[in-house]
Tab-separated table of C-alpha atoms in Angstrom:
chain	number	residue	atom	x	y	z
R	76	UNK	CA	67.901	134.176	42.857
R	77	UNK	CA	70.026	131.510	44.776
R	78	UNK	CA	73.013	131.748	41.750
R	79	UNK	CA	72.902	135.639	43.378
R	80	UNK	CA	73.181	135.426	46.840
R	81	UNK	CA	74.511	131.964	47.768
R	82	UNK	CA	77.994	133.350	46.793
R	83	UNK	CA	77.442	136.630	47.962
R	84	UNK	CA	76.965	135.481	51.352
R	85	UNK	CA	79.590	133.694	51.536
R	86	UNK	CA	83.286	135.971	49.801
R	87	UNK	CA	80.984	139.133	52.809
R	88	UNK	CA	81.594	136.615	54.342
R	89	UNK	CA	84.663	136.394	54.385
R	90	UNK	CA	85.756	139.844	53.902
R	91	UNK	CA	84.114	140.412	56.640
R	92	UNK	CA	85.879	137.548	58.650
R	93	UNK	CA	89.105	138.945	56.977
R	94	UNK	CA	88.471	142.416	59.104
R	95	UNK	CA	87.014	140.947	62.421
R	96	UNK	CA	89.850	138.618	62.495
R	97	UNK	CA	87.309	136.207	63.030
R	98	UNK	CA	89.241	133.975	59.396
R	99	UNK	CA	90.015	130.891	62.302
R	100	UNK	CA	86.453	130.068	63.126
R	101	UNK	CA	85.228	130.719	59.589
R	102	UNK	CA	87.847	128.278	58.187
R	103	UNK	CA	86.132	126.029	60.350
R	104	UNK	CA	83.121	126.329	59.545
R	105	UNK	CA	83.752	124.921	56.554
R	106	UNK	CA	84.107	121.599	57.452
R	107	UNK	CA	81.701	121.449	60.166
R	108	UNK	CA	78.991	123.241	58.267
R	109	UNK	CA	79.691	120.023	55.888
R	110	UNK	CA	79.402	117.418	58.593
R	111	UNK	CA	75.817	118.989	59.761
R	112	UNK	CA	74.360	118.669	56.790
R	113	UNK	CA	75.569	114.579	56.508
R	114	UNK	CA	74.318	115.002	59.938
R	115	UNK	CA	71.061	116.061	59.471
R	116	UNK	CA	70.673	113.766	56.489
R	117	UNK	CA	71.351	110.426	58.322
R	118	UNK	CA	68.679	111.464	61.135
R	119	UNK	CA	66.103	112.590	58.132
R	120	UNK	CA	66.200	109.719	56.999
R	121	UNK	CA	64.177	107.354	59.368
R	122	UNK	CA	61.554	110.001	59.130
R	123	UNK	CA	61.334	110.837	55.940
R	124	UNK	CA	60.921	107.092	54.872
R	125	UNK	CA	58.568	106.319	57.540
R	126	UNK	CA	56.102	109.152	56.326
R	127	UNK	CA	56.600	108.378	53.179
R	128	UNK	CA	55.566	104.607	53.761
R	129	UNK	CA	52.402	105.975	56.010
R	130	UNK	CA	51.092	107.505	53.235
R	131	UNK	CA	51.394	105.319	50.271
R	132	UNK	CA	48.911	103.935	52.037
R	133	UNK	CA	46.904	106.999	52.375
R	134	UNK	CA	47.235	106.528	48.550
R	135	UNK	CA	46.241	103.811	47.931
R	136	UNK	CA	42.940	103.831	50.564
R	137	UNK	CA	39.745	105.043	50.169
R	138	UNK	CA	40.858	107.642	52.908
R	139	UNK	CA	40.977	110.073	50.311
R	140	UNK	CA	37.369	110.020	48.314
R	141	UNK	CA	36.279	109.296	52.691
R	142	UNK	CA	38.032	113.350	53.512
R	143	UNK	CA	36.791	115.040	50.453
R	144	UNK	CA	32.954	114.730	51.541
R	145	UNK	CA	34.087	116.592	54.658
R	146	UNK	CA	35.720	119.271	52.825
R	147	UNK	CA	32.566	119.795	50.817
R	148	UNK	CA	31.036	123.139	52.398
R	149	UNK	CA	34.196	125.040	52.559
R	150	UNK	CA	35.173	123.952	49.213
R	151	UNK	CA	31.393	125.572	48.070
R	152	UNK	CA	32.873	129.386	50.091
R	153	UNK	CA	36.023	129.310	48.615
R	154	UNK	CA	34.935	127.812	44.689
R	155	UNK	CA	31.036	129.267	44.706
R	156	UNK	CA	31.895	128.796	40.838
R	157	UNK	CA	32.407	125.248	41.258
R	158	UNK	CA	29.402	122.832	41.127
R	159	UNK	CA	30.059	118.811	42.885
R	160	UNK	CA	30.851	117.106	39.537
R	161	UNK	CA	33.235	119.042	38.550
R	162	UNK	CA	36.711	118.080	36.880
R	163	UNK	CA	38.163	120.670	38.211
R	164	UNK	CA	36.080	120.341	41.759
R	165	UNK	CA	36.932	117.209	42.141
R	166	UNK	CA	40.807	117.307	41.313
R	167	UNK	CA	41.093	120.802	44.162
R	168	UNK	CA	38.988	118.468	46.139
R	169	UNK	CA	41.943	116.419	46.334
R	170	UNK	CA	44.664	118.397	46.243
R	171	UNK	CA	43.167	119.865	49.012
R	172	UNK	CA	42.933	116.318	51.412
R	173	UNK	CA	47.086	114.970	49.688
R	174	UNK	CA	47.799	118.606	51.360
R	175	UNK	CA	46.317	118.402	54.612
R	176	UNK	CA	47.517	114.450	54.745
R	177	UNK	CA	51.377	115.695	53.386
R	178	UNK	CA	51.546	113.833	50.581
R	179	UNK	CA	53.163	116.905	48.779
R	180	UNK	CA	54.852	113.999	45.894
R	181	UNK	CA	50.692	113.623	45.204
R	182	UNK	CA	49.640	117.263	45.849
R	183	UNK	CA	51.685	119.272	43.112
R	184	UNK	CA	50.533	117.075	40.248
R	185	UNK	CA	46.916	116.822	41.110
R	186	UNK	CA	47.235	120.739	41.327
R	187	UNK	CA	48.769	121.398	38.324
R	188	UNK	CA	45.666	118.449	36.627
R	189	UNK	CA	43.223	121.343	38.031
R	190	UNK	CA	44.740	124.192	36.988
R	191	UNK	CA	44.607	123.357	32.941
R	192	UNK	CA	41.239	122.281	33.512
R	193	UNK	CA	40.555	125.840	35.130
R	194	UNK	CA	42.359	127.777	32.377
R	195	UNK	CA	41.072	125.379	29.371
R	196	UNK	CA	37.999	126.847	30.870
R	197	UNK	CA	38.729	130.540	31.489
R	198	UNK	CA	38.149	133.112	28.839
R	199	UNK	CA	40.908	134.917	29.129
R	200	UNK	CA	44.229	132.974	28.678
R	201	UNK	CA	46.463	135.795	29.746
R	202	UNK	CA	44.980	136.155	33.400
R	203	UNK	CA	43.521	134.656	36.281
R	204	UNK	CA	40.591	133.558	37.483
R	205	UNK	CA	38.878	134.465	41.000
R	206	UNK	CA	39.144	130.052	41.265
R	207	UNK	CA	42.586	130.043	40.410
R	208	UNK	CA	44.140	132.848	41.847
R	209	UNK	CA	41.559	131.050	45.364
R	210	UNK	CA	43.479	127.666	44.528
R	211	UNK	CA	46.742	129.321	44.304
R	212	UNK	CA	46.834	131.142	47.286
R	213	UNK	CA	45.579	127.591	49.091
R	214	UNK	CA	48.641	125.686	47.417
R	215	UNK	CA	51.492	128.614	48.975
R	216	UNK	CA	49.838	128.606	52.858
R	217	UNK	CA	50.471	125.376	54.875
R	218	UNK	CA	47.348	122.913	55.823
R	219	UNK	CA	49.136	120.085	56.277
R	220	UNK	CA	47.870	118.064	59.771
R	221	UNK	CA	51.335	116.977	61.289
R	222	UNK	CA	54.047	118.930	59.773
R	223	UNK	CA	55.952	116.049	59.052
R	224	UNK	CA	59.023	117.803	58.222
R	225	UNK	CA	60.051	119.678	61.631
R	226	UNK	CA	59.086	116.357	63.338
R	227	UNK	CA	61.903	114.860	61.955
R	228	UNK	CA	64.066	118.237	62.411
R	229	UNK	CA	62.681	118.498	66.376
R	230	UNK	CA	63.988	114.619	66.705
R	231	UNK	CA	66.924	114.518	65.402
R	232	UNK	CA	68.268	117.092	66.910
R	233	UNK	CA	66.970	115.384	70.211
R	234	UNK	CA	64.334	117.093	71.753
R	235	UNK	CA	63.119	115.803	75.008
R	236	UNK	CA	58.772	116.854	73.586
R	237	UNK	CA	59.161	116.455	69.503
R	238	UNK	CA	55.358	116.471	68.893
R	239	UNK	CA	54.639	119.176	71.531
R	240	UNK	CA	54.959	121.890	68.609
R	241	UNK	CA	51.410	119.859	66.966
R	242	UNK	CA	48.806	121.924	67.731
R	243	UNK	CA	50.281	125.446	67.608
R	244	UNK	CA	51.680	124.685	63.985
R	245	UNK	CA	47.765	123.385	63.789
R	246	UNK	CA	46.671	127.262	65.381
R	247	UNK	CA	48.624	128.881	63.652
R	248	UNK	CA	48.683	127.707	60.142
R	249	UNK	CA	44.804	128.043	60.258
R	250	UNK	CA	44.809	132.098	61.229
R	251	UNK	CA	47.447	132.082	58.582
R	252	UNK	CA	44.719	130.572	56.044
R	253	UNK	CA	42.057	132.650	57.275
R	254	UNK	CA	44.042	135.919	56.511
R	255	UNK	CA	45.362	134.698	53.163
R	256	UNK	CA	41.812	133.291	52.662
R	257	UNK	CA	40.321	136.629	53.594
R	258	UNK	CA	42.806	138.873	52.000
R	259	UNK	CA	41.809	136.220	48.472
R	260	UNK	CA	37.905	137.630	48.869
R	261	UNK	CA	38.519	140.615	49.477
R	262	UNK	CA	41.412	141.493	46.636
R	263	UNK	CA	39.288	139.968	44.043
R	264	UNK	CA	36.917	142.578	44.001
R	265	UNK	CA	39.267	144.672	43.250
R	266	UNK	CA	42.238	143.483	40.802
S	165	UNK	CA	49.968	123.363	78.786
S	166	UNK	CA	48.942	119.660	79.460
S	167	UNK	CA	46.577	119.280	76.977
S	168	UNK	CA	48.172	120.622	74.525
S	169	UNK	CA	51.351	118.355	74.975
S	170	UNK	CA	48.803	116.246	75.747
S	171	UNK	CA	47.239	117.075	71.711
S	172	UNK	CA	49.791	117.151	70.075
S	173	UNK	CA	51.826	113.974	71.479
S	174	UNK	CA	48.322	112.109	70.482
S	175	UNK	CA	48.129	113.570	66.380
S	176	UNK	CA	51.222	111.368	64.694
S	177	UNK	CA	49.743	108.291	66.573
S	178	UNK	CA	46.360	108.514	65.802
S	179	UNK	CA	47.203	109.067	62.471
S	180	UNK	CA	48.931	106.659	61.301
S	181	UNK	CA	46.444	104.496	63.305
S	182	UNK	CA	43.563	105.631	61.086
S	183	UNK	CA	46.046	105.302	57.983
S	184	UNK	CA	47.072	101.605	59.147
S	185	UNK	CA	42.541	100.461	59.503
S	186	UNK	CA	41.764	102.335	56.639
S	187	UNK	CA	43.801	100.564	53.834
S	188	UNK	CA	43.007	96.740	56.016
S	189	UNK	CA	39.175	98.113	56.027
S	190	UNK	CA	39.788	98.140	51.699
S	191	UNK	CA	42.196	94.674	51.907
S	192	UNK	CA	45.615	96.506	50.161
S	193	UNK	CA	48.460	94.599	50.871
S	194	UNK	CA	49.975	97.598	53.545
S	195	UNK	CA	53.279	96.361	54.135
S	196	UNK	CA	54.464	96.184	50.614
S	197	UNK	CA	52.359	99.593	50.579
S	198	UNK	CA	54.427	100.491	52.985
S	199	UNK	CA	58.135	99.736	52.379
S	200	UNK	CA	57.644	100.866	48.359
S	201	UNK	CA	56.740	104.097	49.987
S	202	UNK	CA	59.371	104.047	51.989
S	203	UNK	CA	62.202	103.165	49.426
S	204	UNK	CA	60.919	106.500	47.803
S	205	UNK	CA	61.374	108.153	51.244
S	206	UNK	CA	64.763	107.637	50.524
S	207	UNK	CA	64.839	108.838	47.670
S	208	UNK	CA	63.973	112.498	48.071
S	209	UNK	CA	66.369	112.670	51.579
S	210	UNK	CA	69.678	111.861	48.820
S	211	UNK	CA	67.646	114.400	46.530
S	212	UNK	CA	66.888	117.189	49.133
S	213	UNK	CA	71.553	116.460	50.387
S	214	UNK	CA	72.949	118.942	47.759
S	215	UNK	CA	71.440	121.778	48.653
S	216	UNK	CA	71.337	121.216	52.499
S	217	UNK	CA	75.176	120.847	52.194
S	218	UNK	CA	74.774	124.321	50.245
S	219	UNK	CA	73.023	125.668	52.743
S	220	UNK	CA	74.800	124.956	55.508
S	221	UNK	CA	77.508	126.713	54.275
S	222	UNK	CA	76.405	129.437	53.211
S	223	UNK	CA	74.353	130.136	56.781
S	224	UNK	CA	77.762	128.649	58.498
S	225	UNK	CA	80.248	131.780	56.542
S	226	UNK	CA	77.658	134.193	57.836
S	227	UNK	CA	77.338	133.030	61.737
S	228	UNK	CA	81.121	132.565	62.201
S	229	UNK	CA	82.267	135.019	60.328
S	230	UNK	CA	80.485	137.257	62.770
S	231	UNK	CA	78.112	138.830	60.245
S	232	UNK	CA	74.517	136.934	60.416
S	233	UNK	CA	75.219	138.399	64.424
S	234	UNK	CA	75.158	142.283	62.889
S	235	UNK	CA	71.965	141.213	60.736
S	236	UNK	CA	69.847	139.924	63.482
S	237	UNK	CA	70.912	142.866	65.705
S	238	UNK	CA	69.701	145.149	62.936
S	239	UNK	CA	66.665	143.616	62.418
S	240	UNK	CA	66.065	143.231	66.372
S	241	UNK	CA	65.104	147.071	66.233
S	242	UNK	CA	62.272	146.113	64.962
S	243	UNK	CA	60.944	143.549	65.853
S	244	UNK	CA	61.830	142.888	68.609
S	245	UNK	CA	59.117	145.965	68.896
S	246	UNK	CA	56.106	143.622	67.679
S	247	UNK	CA	57.681	140.434	69.816
S	248	UNK	CA	58.940	138.771	67.155
S	249	UNK	CA	62.663	137.255	68.192
S	250	UNK	CA	65.316	138.603	66.120
S	251	UNK	CA	67.564	135.127	66.005
S	252	UNK	CA	64.277	133.817	63.650
S	253	UNK	CA	64.352	136.467	61.314
S	254	UNK	CA	66.658	134.817	58.821
S	255	UNK	CA	64.216	131.664	58.871
S	256	UNK	CA	61.604	134.309	57.984
S	257	UNK	CA	62.899	135.513	55.439
S	258	UNK	CA	64.110	132.305	53.232
S	259	UNK	CA	60.575	130.154	54.560
S	260	UNK	CA	58.835	131.424	51.503
S	261	UNK	CA	61.478	131.209	48.403
S	262	UNK	CA	62.759	128.104	49.170
S	263	UNK	CA	61.881	124.671	51.643
S	264	UNK	CA	65.468	123.246	51.815
S	265	UNK	CA	67.032	126.139	52.694
S	266	UNK	CA	64.221	127.356	55.638
S	267	UNK	CA	65.195	123.938	56.683
S	268	UNK	CA	69.017	124.440	56.524
S	269	UNK	CA	68.548	127.742	58.258
S	270	UNK	CA	65.885	126.211	60.734
S	271	UNK	CA	68.190	123.671	61.905
S	272	UNK	CA	70.498	126.441	62.290
S	273	UNK	CA	68.595	128.333	65.052
S	274	UNK	CA	68.077	125.255	66.463
S	275	UNK	CA	71.757	124.117	67.043
S	276	UNK	CA	72.465	127.233	68.123
S	277	UNK	CA	69.516	128.874	70.170
S	278	UNK	CA	67.886	125.122	71.530
S	279	UNK	CA	65.413	122.864	70.126
S	280	UNK	CA	62.956	123.134	72.998
S	281	UNK	CA	63.446	127.279	73.884
S	282	UNK	CA	61.133	129.506	72.817
S	283	UNK	CA	63.193	130.436	69.377
S	284	UNK	CA	63.007	126.737	68.514
S	285	UNK	CA	59.894	126.925	69.593
S	286	UNK	CA	59.109	129.683	67.593
S	287	UNK	CA	60.758	128.392	64.758
S	288	UNK	CA	59.146	125.262	64.336
S	289	UNK	CA	56.313	126.077	64.803
S	290	UNK	CA	56.660	128.404	61.065
S	291	UNK	CA	58.461	125.599	59.439
S	292	UNK	CA	55.220	123.764	60.404
S	293	UNK	CA	51.998	126.895	59.333
S	294	UNK	CA	53.785	128.393	56.113
S	295	UNK	CA	55.059	126.930	52.746
S	296	UNK	CA	57.462	128.120	49.899
S	297	UNK	CA	54.943	130.576	48.677
S	298	UNK	CA	57.304	131.998	45.948
S	299	UNK	CA	57.872	128.530	44.522
S	300	UNK	CA	55.180	127.238	44.780
S	301	UNK	CA	53.270	130.597	42.722
S	302	UNK	CA	56.542	129.796	40.163
S	303	UNK	CA	54.632	126.599	39.972
S	304	UNK	CA	51.429	126.817	39.873
S	305	UNK	CA	51.473	129.849	36.968
S	306	UNK	CA	54.255	128.397	34.896
S	307	UNK	CA	52.562	125.774	34.243
S	308	UNK	CA	50.347	126.657	32.536
S	309	UNK	CA	51.543	129.851	30.965
S	310	UNK	CA	49.867	132.647	32.272
S	311	UNK	CA	50.706	135.488	32.298
S	312	UNK	CA	48.629	138.443	35.315
S	313	UNK	CA	48.316	136.649	38.987
S	314	UNK	CA	46.166	139.297	39.948
S	315	UNK	CA	46.693	140.196	43.505
S	316	UNK	CA	48.030	136.538	44.571
S	317	UNK	CA	51.632	136.365	45.900
S	318	UNK	CA	49.830	140.125	47.664
S	319	UNK	CA	47.507	137.624	49.518
S	320	UNK	CA	50.507	134.464	50.031
S	321	UNK	CA	52.353	136.973	51.125
S	322	UNK	CA	50.266	138.231	54.348
S	323	UNK	CA	48.669	134.816	55.523
S	324	UNK	CA	52.736	133.969	55.338
S	325	UNK	CA	53.039	137.069	57.939
S	326	UNK	CA	50.603	137.016	59.875
S	327	UNK	CA	51.347	132.571	60.032
S	328	UNK	CA	54.524	133.895	61.095
S	329	UNK	CA	53.532	136.628	63.868
S	330	UNK	CA	50.939	133.890	65.623
S	331	UNK	CA	53.719	131.262	65.539
S	332	UNK	CA	56.065	134.217	68.015
S	333	UNK	CA	52.761	135.561	70.086
S	334	UNK	CA	52.006	132.394	70.524
S	335	UNK	CA	54.835	130.611	72.112
S	336	UNK	CA	55.635	134.729	73.824
S	337	UNK	CA	52.528	135.041	75.463
S	338	UNK	CA	50.158	132.157	75.744
S	339	UNK	CA	51.673	129.288	76.425
């Protein structure tokens, strides 16, 4: 997709800059955007490394197991066709916990494993089951407790209160997730 | 507002402390593990750099040519009616498609309008509360080669739109 949008944006901007006489600003922005990208990467560097280090501790500790007990009522509601002890149940639980904690690189492989396990039990291989659909919708919604990337970004841009957005992010996440789950529950009966 | 700030400010330290505490409880070599993880973090930043560069270039020329302003003005006609700032529209459009592209656009918005301005705060909240929907659906469905994804895209986009509107409404009317 970006293979088409990216050149289109650049070419159309160039044409527009010529027409409006903004070509000098256009030229300057080519080089300032390079500097901006370097600047942001350097500033993100520290926070990204910090969170990766912290999250590695989570992966190696028993915290994930502890948290999976807490979300079991939620699991029952989201995946009524699954029982505790099923392989896919365990995989989905850990995927959700990893998402909550923001360990994206651990969540995705586990999520794909859960998809595979569910597909093995799927009678119609061409069409996803209710549980699979719900699981994908959950993964497209954010579940992250600490929005690490945006925190890092705000810090790099010199925000006076970096963490100010955390509570609003939680509220907005919960509202979005409820909307996604409700839509799925309603639509799964019709499609 | 004070309470929101307090809870928000407390969240990160508490999460870090709880994680370290569990690491100690499990008798892990916490420092070694931390260093290992931090090393992987370096790779992540280096890997997203080319994408950031590409998107910064595209957004940079769009803005400097004056075209982005015209596009946002067109959108503002619709978005102002629902209290969604048109300046954030480029982010809302890119967010479901690409993670690093939306990161670049969010940076552009926050530098242009101020990271602690209302627009900057809405952009931050959207970044934090939504995911790269299209990418996730593609990865999860293609991994098992399934064709009929039923209502997944619709439900996921409903969640995105609701989340984005909630972010804007919160900063506009409540906080």
